[in-house]
Coordinates of C-alpha atoms and ligand atoms in Angstrom, one line a residue:
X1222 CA 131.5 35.2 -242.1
X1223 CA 135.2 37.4 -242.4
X1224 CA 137.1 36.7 -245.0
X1225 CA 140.6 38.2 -245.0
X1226 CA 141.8 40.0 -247.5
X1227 CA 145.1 39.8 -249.9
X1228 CA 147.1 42.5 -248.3
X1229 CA 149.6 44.6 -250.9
X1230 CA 147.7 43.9 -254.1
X1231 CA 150.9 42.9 -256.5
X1232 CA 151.4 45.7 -258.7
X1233 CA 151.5 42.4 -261.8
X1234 CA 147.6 41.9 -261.2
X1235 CA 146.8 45.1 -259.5
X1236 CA 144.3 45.9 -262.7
X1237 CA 143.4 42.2 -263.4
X1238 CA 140.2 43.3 -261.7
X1239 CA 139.3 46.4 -263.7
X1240 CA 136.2 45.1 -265.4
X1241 CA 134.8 43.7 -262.4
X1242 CA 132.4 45.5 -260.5
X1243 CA 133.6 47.7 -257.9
X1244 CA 133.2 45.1 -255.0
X1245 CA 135.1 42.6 -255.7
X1246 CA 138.3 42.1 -253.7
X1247 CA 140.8 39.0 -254.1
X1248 CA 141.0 36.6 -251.2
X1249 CA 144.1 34.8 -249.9
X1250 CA 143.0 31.8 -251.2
X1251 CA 142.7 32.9 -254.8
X1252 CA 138.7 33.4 -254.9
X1253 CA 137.5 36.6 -255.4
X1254 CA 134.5 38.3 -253.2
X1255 CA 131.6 40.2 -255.6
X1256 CA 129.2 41.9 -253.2
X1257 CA 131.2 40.6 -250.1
X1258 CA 130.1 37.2 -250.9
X1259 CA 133.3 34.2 -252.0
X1260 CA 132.4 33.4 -256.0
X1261 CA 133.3 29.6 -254.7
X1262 CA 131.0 30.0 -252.1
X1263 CA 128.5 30.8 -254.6
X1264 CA 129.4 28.2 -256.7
X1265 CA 128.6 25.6 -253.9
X1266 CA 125.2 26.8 -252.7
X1267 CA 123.7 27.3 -256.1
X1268 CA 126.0 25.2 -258.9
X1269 CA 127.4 25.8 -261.7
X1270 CA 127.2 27.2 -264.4
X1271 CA 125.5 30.2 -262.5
X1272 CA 125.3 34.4 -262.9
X1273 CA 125.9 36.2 -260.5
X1274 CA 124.4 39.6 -260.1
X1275 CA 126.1 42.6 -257.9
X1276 CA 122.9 44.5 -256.6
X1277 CA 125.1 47.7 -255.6
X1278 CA 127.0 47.9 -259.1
X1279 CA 124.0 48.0 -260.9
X1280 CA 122.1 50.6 -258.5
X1281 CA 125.2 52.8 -258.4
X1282 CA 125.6 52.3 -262.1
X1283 CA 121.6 53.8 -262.8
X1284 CA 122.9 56.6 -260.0
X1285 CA 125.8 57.3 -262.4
X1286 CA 123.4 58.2 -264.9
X1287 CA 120.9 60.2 -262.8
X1288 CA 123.8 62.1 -262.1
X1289 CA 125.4 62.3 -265.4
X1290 CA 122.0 63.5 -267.3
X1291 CA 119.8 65.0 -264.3
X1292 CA 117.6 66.7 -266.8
X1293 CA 116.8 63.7 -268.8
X1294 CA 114.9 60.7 -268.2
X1295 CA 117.1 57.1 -268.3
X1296 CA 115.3 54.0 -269.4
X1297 CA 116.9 51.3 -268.6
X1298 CA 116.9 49.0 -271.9
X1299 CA 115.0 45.7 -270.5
X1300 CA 116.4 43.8 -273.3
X1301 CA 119.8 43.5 -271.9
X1302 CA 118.7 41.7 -268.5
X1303 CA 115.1 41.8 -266.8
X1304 CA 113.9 40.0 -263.9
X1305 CA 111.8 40.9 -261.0
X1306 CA 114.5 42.0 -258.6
X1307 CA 116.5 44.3 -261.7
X1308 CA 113.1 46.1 -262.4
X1309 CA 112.4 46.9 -258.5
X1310 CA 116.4 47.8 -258.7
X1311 CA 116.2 50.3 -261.7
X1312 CA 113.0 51.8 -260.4
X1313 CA 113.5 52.6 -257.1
X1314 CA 116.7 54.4 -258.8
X1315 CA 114.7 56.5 -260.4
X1316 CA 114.7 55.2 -264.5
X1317 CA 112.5 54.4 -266.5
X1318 CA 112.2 51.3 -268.2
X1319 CA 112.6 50.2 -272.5
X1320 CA 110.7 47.4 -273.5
X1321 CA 110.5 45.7 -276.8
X1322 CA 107.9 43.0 -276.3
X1323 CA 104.7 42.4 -274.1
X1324 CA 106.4 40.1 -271.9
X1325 CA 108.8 42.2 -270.8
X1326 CA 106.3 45.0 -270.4
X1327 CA 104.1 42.7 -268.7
X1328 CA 106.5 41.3 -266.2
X1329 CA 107.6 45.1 -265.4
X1330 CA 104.0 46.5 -264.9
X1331 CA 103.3 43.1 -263.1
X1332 CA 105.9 43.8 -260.6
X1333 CA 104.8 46.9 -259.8
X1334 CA 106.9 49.4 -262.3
X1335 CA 104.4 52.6 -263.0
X1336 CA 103.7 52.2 -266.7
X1337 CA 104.0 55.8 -268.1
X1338 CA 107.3 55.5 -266.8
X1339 CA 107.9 52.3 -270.0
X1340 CA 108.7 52.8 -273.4
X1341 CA 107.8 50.3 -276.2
X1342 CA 109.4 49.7 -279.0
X1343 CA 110.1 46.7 -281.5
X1344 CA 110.3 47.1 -285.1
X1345 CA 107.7 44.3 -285.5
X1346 CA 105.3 44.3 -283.1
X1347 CA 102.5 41.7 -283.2
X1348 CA 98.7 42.6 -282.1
X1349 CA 99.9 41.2 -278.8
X1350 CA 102.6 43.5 -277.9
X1351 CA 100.3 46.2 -279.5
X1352 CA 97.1 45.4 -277.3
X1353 CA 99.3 44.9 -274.3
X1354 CA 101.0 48.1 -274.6
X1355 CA 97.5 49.5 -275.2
X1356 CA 95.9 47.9 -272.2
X1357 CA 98.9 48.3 -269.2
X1358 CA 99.0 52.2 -270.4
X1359 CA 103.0 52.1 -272.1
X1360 CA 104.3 55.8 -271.5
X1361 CA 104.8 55.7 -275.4
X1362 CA 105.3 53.4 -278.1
X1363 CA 107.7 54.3 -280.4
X1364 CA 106.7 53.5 -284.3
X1365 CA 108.9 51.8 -286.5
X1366 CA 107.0 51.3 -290.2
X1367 CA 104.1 52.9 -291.2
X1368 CA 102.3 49.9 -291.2
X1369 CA 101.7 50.3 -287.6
X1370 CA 100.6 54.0 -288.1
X1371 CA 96.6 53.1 -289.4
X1372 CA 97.2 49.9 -287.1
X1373 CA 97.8 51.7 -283.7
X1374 CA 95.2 54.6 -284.3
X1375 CA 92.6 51.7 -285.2
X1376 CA 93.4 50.0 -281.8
X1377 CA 93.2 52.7 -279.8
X1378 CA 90.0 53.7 -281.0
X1379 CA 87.9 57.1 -281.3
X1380 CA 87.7 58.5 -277.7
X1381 CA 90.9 57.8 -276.6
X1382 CA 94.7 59.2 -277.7
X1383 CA 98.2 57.3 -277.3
X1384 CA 101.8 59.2 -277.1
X1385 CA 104.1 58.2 -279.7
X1386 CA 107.3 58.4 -281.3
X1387 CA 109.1 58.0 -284.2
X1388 CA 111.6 56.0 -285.0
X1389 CA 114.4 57.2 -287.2
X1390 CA 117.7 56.5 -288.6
X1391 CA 120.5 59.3 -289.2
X1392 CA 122.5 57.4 -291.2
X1393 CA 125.4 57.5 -289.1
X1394 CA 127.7 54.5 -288.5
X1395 CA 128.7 53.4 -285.2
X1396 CA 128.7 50.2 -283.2
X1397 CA 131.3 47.6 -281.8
X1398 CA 130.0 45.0 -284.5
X1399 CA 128.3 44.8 -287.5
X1400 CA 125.4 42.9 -286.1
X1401 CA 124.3 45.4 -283.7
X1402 CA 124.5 48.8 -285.8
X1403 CA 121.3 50.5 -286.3
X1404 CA 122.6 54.3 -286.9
X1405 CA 122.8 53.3 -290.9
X1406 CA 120.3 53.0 -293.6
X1407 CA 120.1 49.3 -295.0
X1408 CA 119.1 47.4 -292.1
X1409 CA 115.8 47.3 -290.4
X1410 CA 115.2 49.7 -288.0
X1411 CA 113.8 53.0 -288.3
X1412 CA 112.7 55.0 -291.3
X1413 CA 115.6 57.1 -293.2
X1414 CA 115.9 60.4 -292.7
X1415 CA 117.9 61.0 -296.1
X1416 CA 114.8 59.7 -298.4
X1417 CA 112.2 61.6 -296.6
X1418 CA 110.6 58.1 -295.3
X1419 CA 110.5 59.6 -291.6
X1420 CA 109.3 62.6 -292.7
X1421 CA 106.9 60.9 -294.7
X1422 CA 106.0 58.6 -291.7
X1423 CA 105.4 61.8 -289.2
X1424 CA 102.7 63.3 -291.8
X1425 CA 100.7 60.4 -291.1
X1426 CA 101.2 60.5 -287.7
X1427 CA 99.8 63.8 -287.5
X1428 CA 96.9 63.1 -289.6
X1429 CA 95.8 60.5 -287.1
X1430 CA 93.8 62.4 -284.1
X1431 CA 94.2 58.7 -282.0
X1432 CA 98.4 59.3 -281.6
X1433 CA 100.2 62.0 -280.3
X1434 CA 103.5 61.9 -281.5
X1435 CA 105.8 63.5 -278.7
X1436 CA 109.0 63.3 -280.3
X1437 CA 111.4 61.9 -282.3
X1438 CA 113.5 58.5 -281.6
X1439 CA 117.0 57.8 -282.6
X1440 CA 118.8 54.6 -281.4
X1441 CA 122.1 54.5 -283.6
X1442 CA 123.8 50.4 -282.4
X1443 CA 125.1 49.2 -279.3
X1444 CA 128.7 48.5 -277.7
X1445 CA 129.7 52.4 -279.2
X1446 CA 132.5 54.1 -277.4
X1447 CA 132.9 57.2 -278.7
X1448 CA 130.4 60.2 -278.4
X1449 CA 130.6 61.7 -282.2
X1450 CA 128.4 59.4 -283.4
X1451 CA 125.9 60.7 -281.3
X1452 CA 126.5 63.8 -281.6
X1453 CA 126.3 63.8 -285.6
X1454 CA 123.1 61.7 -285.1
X1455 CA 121.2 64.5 -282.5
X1456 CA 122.3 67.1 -285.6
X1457 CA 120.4 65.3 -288.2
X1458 CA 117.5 64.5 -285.7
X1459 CA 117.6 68.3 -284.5
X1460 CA 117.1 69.3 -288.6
X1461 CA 114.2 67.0 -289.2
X1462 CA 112.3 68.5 -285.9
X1463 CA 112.8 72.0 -287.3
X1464 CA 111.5 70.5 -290.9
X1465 CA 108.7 69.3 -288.6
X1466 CA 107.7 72.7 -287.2
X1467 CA 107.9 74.4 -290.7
X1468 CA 106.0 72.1 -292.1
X1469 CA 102.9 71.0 -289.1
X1470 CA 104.0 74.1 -287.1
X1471 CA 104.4 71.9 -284.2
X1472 CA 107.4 71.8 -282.0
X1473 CA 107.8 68.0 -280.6
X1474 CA 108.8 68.4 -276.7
X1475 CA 110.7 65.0 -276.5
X1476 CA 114.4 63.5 -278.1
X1477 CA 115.7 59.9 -277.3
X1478 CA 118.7 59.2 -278.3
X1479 CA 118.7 55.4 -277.5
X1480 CA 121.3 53.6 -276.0
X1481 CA 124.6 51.6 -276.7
X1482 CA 126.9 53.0 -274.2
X1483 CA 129.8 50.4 -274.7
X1484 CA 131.4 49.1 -271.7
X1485 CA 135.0 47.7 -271.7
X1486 CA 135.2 43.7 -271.2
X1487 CA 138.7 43.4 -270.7
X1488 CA 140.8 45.2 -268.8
X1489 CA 142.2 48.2 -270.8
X1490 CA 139.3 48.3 -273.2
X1491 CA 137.7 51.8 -274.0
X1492 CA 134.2 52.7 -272.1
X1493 CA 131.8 55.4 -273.9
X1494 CA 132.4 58.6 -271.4
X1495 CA 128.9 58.7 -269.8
X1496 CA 130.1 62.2 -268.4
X1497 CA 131.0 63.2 -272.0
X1498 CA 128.3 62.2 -273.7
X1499 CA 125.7 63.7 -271.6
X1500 CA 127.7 67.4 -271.8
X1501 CA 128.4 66.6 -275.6
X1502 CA 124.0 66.0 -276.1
X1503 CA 122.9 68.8 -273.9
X1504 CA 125.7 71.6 -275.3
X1505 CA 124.6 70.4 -278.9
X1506 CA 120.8 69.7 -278.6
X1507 CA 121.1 73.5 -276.9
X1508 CA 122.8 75.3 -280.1
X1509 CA 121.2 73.2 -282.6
X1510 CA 118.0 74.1 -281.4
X1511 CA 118.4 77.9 -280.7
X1512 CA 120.2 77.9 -284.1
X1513 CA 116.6 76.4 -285.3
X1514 CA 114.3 78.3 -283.3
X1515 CA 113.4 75.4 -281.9
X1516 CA 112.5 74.6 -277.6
X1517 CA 114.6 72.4 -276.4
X1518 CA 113.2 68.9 -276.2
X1519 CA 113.5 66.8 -272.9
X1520 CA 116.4 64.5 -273.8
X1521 CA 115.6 60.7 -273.5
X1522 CA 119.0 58.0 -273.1
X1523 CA 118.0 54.6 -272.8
X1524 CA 121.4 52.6 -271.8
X1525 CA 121.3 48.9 -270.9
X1526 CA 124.7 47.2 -271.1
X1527 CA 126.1 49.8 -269.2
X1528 CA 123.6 49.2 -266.1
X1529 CA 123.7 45.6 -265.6
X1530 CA 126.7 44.4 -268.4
X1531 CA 129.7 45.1 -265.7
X1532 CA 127.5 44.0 -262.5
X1533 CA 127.1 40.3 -263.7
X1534 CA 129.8 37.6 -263.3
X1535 CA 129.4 34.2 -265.1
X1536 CA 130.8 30.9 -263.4
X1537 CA 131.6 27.6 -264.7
X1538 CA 133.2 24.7 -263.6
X1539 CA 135.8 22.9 -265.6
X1540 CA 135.3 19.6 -267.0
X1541 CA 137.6 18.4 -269.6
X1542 CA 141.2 20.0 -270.3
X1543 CA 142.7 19.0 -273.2
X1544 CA 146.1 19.4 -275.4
X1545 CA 145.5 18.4 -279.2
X1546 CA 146.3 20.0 -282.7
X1547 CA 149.1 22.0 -280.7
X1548 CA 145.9 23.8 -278.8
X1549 CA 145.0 23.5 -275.1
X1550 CA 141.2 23.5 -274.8
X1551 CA 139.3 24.1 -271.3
X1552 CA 135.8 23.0 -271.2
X1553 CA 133.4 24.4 -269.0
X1554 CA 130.0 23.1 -267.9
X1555 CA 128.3 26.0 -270.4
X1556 CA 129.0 27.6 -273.4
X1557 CA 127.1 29.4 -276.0
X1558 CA 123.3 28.4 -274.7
X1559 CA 124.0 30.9 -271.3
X1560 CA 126.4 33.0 -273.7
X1561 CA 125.7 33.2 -277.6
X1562 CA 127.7 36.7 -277.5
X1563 CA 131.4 35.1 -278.9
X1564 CA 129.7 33.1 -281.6
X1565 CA 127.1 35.8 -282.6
X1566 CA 130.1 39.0 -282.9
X1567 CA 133.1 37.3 -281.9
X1568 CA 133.5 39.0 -278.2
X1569 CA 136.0 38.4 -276.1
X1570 CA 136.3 38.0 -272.3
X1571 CA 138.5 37.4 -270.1
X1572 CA 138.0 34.2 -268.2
X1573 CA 139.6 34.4 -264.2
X1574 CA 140.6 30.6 -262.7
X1575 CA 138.8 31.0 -259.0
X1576 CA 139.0 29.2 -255.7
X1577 CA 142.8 28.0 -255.4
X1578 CA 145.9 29.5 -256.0
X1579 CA 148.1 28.4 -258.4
X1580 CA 151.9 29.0 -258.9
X1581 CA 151.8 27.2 -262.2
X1582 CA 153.3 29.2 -265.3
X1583 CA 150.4 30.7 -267.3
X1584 CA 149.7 29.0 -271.0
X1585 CA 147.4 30.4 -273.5
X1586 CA 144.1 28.7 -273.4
X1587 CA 140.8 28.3 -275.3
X1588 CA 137.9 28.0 -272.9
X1589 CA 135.4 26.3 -274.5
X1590 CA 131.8 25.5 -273.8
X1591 CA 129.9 22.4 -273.4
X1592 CA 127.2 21.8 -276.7
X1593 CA 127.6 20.2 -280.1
X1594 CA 129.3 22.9 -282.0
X1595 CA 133.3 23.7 -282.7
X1596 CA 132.3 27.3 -282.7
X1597 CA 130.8 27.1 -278.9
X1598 CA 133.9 28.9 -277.9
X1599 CA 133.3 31.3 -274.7
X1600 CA 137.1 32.8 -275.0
X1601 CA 139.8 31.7 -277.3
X1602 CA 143.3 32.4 -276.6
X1603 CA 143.3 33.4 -272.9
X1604 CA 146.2 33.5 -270.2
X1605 CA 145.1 30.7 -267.4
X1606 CA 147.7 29.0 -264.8
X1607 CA 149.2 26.2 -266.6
X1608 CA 148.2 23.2 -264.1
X1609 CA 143.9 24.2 -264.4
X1610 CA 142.6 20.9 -264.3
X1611 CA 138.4 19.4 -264.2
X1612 CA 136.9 20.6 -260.7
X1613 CA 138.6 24.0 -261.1
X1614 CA 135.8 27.6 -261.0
X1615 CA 136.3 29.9 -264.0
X1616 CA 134.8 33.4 -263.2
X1617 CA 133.6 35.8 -266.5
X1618 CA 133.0 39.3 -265.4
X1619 CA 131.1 41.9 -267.2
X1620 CA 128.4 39.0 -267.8
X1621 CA 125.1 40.8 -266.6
X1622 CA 124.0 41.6 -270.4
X1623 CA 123.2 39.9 -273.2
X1624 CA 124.3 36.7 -271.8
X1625 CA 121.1 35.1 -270.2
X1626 CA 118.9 37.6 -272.0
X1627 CA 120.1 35.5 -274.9
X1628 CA 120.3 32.5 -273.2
X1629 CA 118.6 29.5 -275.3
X1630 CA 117.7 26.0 -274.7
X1631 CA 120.5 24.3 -276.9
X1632 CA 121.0 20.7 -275.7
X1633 CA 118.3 20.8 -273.5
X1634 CA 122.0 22.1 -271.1
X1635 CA 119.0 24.6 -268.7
X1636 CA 119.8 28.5 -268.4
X1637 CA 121.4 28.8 -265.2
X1638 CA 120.3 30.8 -262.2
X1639 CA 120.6 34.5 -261.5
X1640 CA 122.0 34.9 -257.9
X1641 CA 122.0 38.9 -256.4
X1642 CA 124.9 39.7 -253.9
X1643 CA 125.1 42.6 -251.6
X1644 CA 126.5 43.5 -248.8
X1645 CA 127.6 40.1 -247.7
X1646 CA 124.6 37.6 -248.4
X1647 CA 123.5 36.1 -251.6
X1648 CA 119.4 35.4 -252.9
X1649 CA 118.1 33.6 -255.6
X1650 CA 116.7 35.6 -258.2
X1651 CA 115.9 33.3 -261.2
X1652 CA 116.1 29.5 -260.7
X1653 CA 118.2 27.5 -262.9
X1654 CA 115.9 25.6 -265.8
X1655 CA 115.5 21.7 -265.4
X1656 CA 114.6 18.8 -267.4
X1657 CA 110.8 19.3 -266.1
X1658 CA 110.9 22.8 -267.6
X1659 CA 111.6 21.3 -270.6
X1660 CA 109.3 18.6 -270.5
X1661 CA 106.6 20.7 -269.3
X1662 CA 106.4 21.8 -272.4
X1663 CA 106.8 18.8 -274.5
X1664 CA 102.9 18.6 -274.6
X1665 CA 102.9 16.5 -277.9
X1666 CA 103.0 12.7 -277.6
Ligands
LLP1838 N1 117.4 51.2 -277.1 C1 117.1 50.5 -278.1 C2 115.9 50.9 -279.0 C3 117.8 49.3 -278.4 O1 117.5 48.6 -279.5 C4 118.8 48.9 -277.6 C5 119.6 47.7 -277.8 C6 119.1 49.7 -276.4 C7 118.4 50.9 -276.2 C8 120.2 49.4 -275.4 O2 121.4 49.3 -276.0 P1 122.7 49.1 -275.0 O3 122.8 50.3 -274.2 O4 122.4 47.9 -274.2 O5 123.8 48.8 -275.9 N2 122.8 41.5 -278.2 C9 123.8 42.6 -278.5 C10 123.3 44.0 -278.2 C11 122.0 44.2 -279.0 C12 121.4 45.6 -278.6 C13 120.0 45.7 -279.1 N3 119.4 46.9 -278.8 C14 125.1 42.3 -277.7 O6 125.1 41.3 -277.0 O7 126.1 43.0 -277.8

């Protein structure tokens, strides 16, 4: 099919589609193309609500980073979106992969991803995760309590050794939102560097012949834009691994720093400097450790909203518009169970009307979703052409993270499908859920 496209971009829009992924071109008739493939065409082959996944974005986003931190190794964090086609994706790309449970180990190693190449973390792991990451042969498994110190060496067992990590926390604050800040003592992950915990943690580590402990692990929060924080964090890690070789005499040879490489989701919205960061962490990890006496470790980054977060696009239709309490209210067909993200931290998007052109005067809007809740709001106070009606597409870009890993079963509404575009045709990747899903497993009478 050719598709013509708007000729002249007006200047008034000409960065309406900045958080879009890099494909995606306006058409005369007011949809937009991702991948070379019309969202409305989307919308009719597979319904709506559906996601929509731009298979160049996110292989050209991993190359980004292959480029940006060619001495490292990049593990694409699993948790942010995983299904078969995005782990054949990141791998033939050249990452590795970050895993926080066995099922999304298993479904990597299942479909064919090398296991050393897998990191495992969680800071609760049950025997199942454990054994699984035992049995498929996880690269390493990071260590989040001691409790799981005695616990992993009595898995693995007598003959045999496991590479670990540690994970710690610098005490640094960074993150867009409360909910996802990690970097600080006071919340769950990691053990504290300032009250000797993960120092404490890395003596039994040692003392246990089963675990090799390969370095140190640092992941500070998520949606961070600016590279300080990182920097800082590296520092404080840096001192602990020179504590480390005073104290054991061993040098650990490995440093992740995590992820949270924030991405912008609205036009004119900051994006962490991926070039930045990676000369910032190698210039500093360099000095701190010659000031140390330390060899430089092989730097670990392990970004996942930056890979996939800008490659997805979200569509809904409209099905109720409303004027009441001096608000106009859109209502799509989903809503917080395909996208708890607003609700959860309060993030905002920027919804695009799709599929017809509309000379209307814009109004400020409230697009809301479809279940049982008043706070079931996917973007309050938007610009959208005054005359949207029912029928009309909404398109959400930078909707390839979080959302569906998130997703939930909330009104029994079904997670939508995942369909890939590229170069011009359009597969399924994961099939929207049905009512037999559900009562599959409804086992109970
Ligand atoms: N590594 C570890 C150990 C992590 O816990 C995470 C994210 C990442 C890497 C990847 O972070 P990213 O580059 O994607 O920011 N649901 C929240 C984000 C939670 C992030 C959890 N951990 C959201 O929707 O913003």
């Amino acid at each position: 099919m050719t598709t013509a496209l708007v000729p002249g971009t007006a200047s008034a829009d000409a960065d309406d589609l900045a958080v879009w992924p890099l494909s995606a071109r306006r058409l005369p008739d007011g949809d937009v193309m991702v991948g070379g493939v019309p969202l409305t065409e989307v919308a009719h082959r597979f319904d709506t609500p559906a996601y929509v996944l731009d298979e160049s974005e996110v292989r050209a986003r991993c190359r980004v980073y292959r480029a940006a931190f060619p001495d490292a190794d990049v593990m694409y964090a699993a948790k942010a979106f995983l299904c078969r086609a995005v782990i054949r994706w990141v791998h033939e790309e050249g990452l590795g992969l970050d895993v926080c449970s066995a099922g999304e180990l298993e479904l990597a190693v299942t479909a064919g991803f090398p296991p050393e190449r897998i990191i495992m973390h969680g800071n609760a792991k049950s025997p199942r995760d454990l054994e699984t990451a035992l049995r498929l042969g996880a690269g390493r498994i990071v260590i989040d309590s001691p409790s799981e110190i005695a616990r992993l060496a009595a898995s693995v067992g007598p003959q045999d050794h496991r590479r670990v990590m540690l994970r710690v926390t610098p005490g640094v604050l960074a993150g867009g939102h409360e909910k996802i800040r990690t970097g600080t003592d006071g919340q769950k992950f990691g053990l504290s560097l300032a009250d000797g915990s993960a120092e404490h943690a890395v003596a039994r580590i040692l003392s246990q012949p089963q675990l090799r402990l390969t370095g140190l692990h640092c992941h500070i929060g998520s949606q961070i834009t600016e590279v300080e924080p990182y920097v800082t964090s590296l520092r404080r890690v840096v001192d602990l691994m020179a504590r480390i070789r005073d104290l054991h005499g061993i040098i650990l040879p490995e440093l992740d720093m995590g992820g949270g490489h924030g991405v912008p989701y609205r036009p004119g919205e900051r994006a962490l400097d991926r070039s930045a960061l990676a000369r910032e962490l190698r210039a500093t990890l360099s000095s701190a450790c010659a000031a140390a006496g330390l060899d430089v470790p092989r730097l670990v980054v392990e970004p996942g909203r930056a890979i996939t977060g800008p490659a997805g696009v979200a569509l809904y239709r409209v099905l109720a518009v409303k004027r009441t309490g001096g608000q106009m209210f859109v209502a799509v067909d989903g809503g917080m169970s395909d996208n708890p993200r607003p609700a959860l931290y309060g993030a905002r998007y920027t919804p695009r009307l799709i599929g017809r052109r509309s000379c209307a005067a814009p109004t400020t809007a409230t697009v809301a979703g479809r279940h049982c809740e008043a706070g079931d709001v996917l973007a309050a106070d938007v610009e959208l052409p005054g005359d949207i009606r029912p029928g009309d597409l909404l398109a959400v870009p930078v909707a390839g993270a979080y959302h569906l890993s998130m997703a939930s079963g909330y009104n029994m509404v079904g997670r939508p499908p995942v369909v890939a575009v590229t170069d011009g045709s359009a597969r399924l990747l994961v099939r929207r859920e049905t009512l037999d899903d559900f009562r599959g497993r409804d086992v109970g009478e």
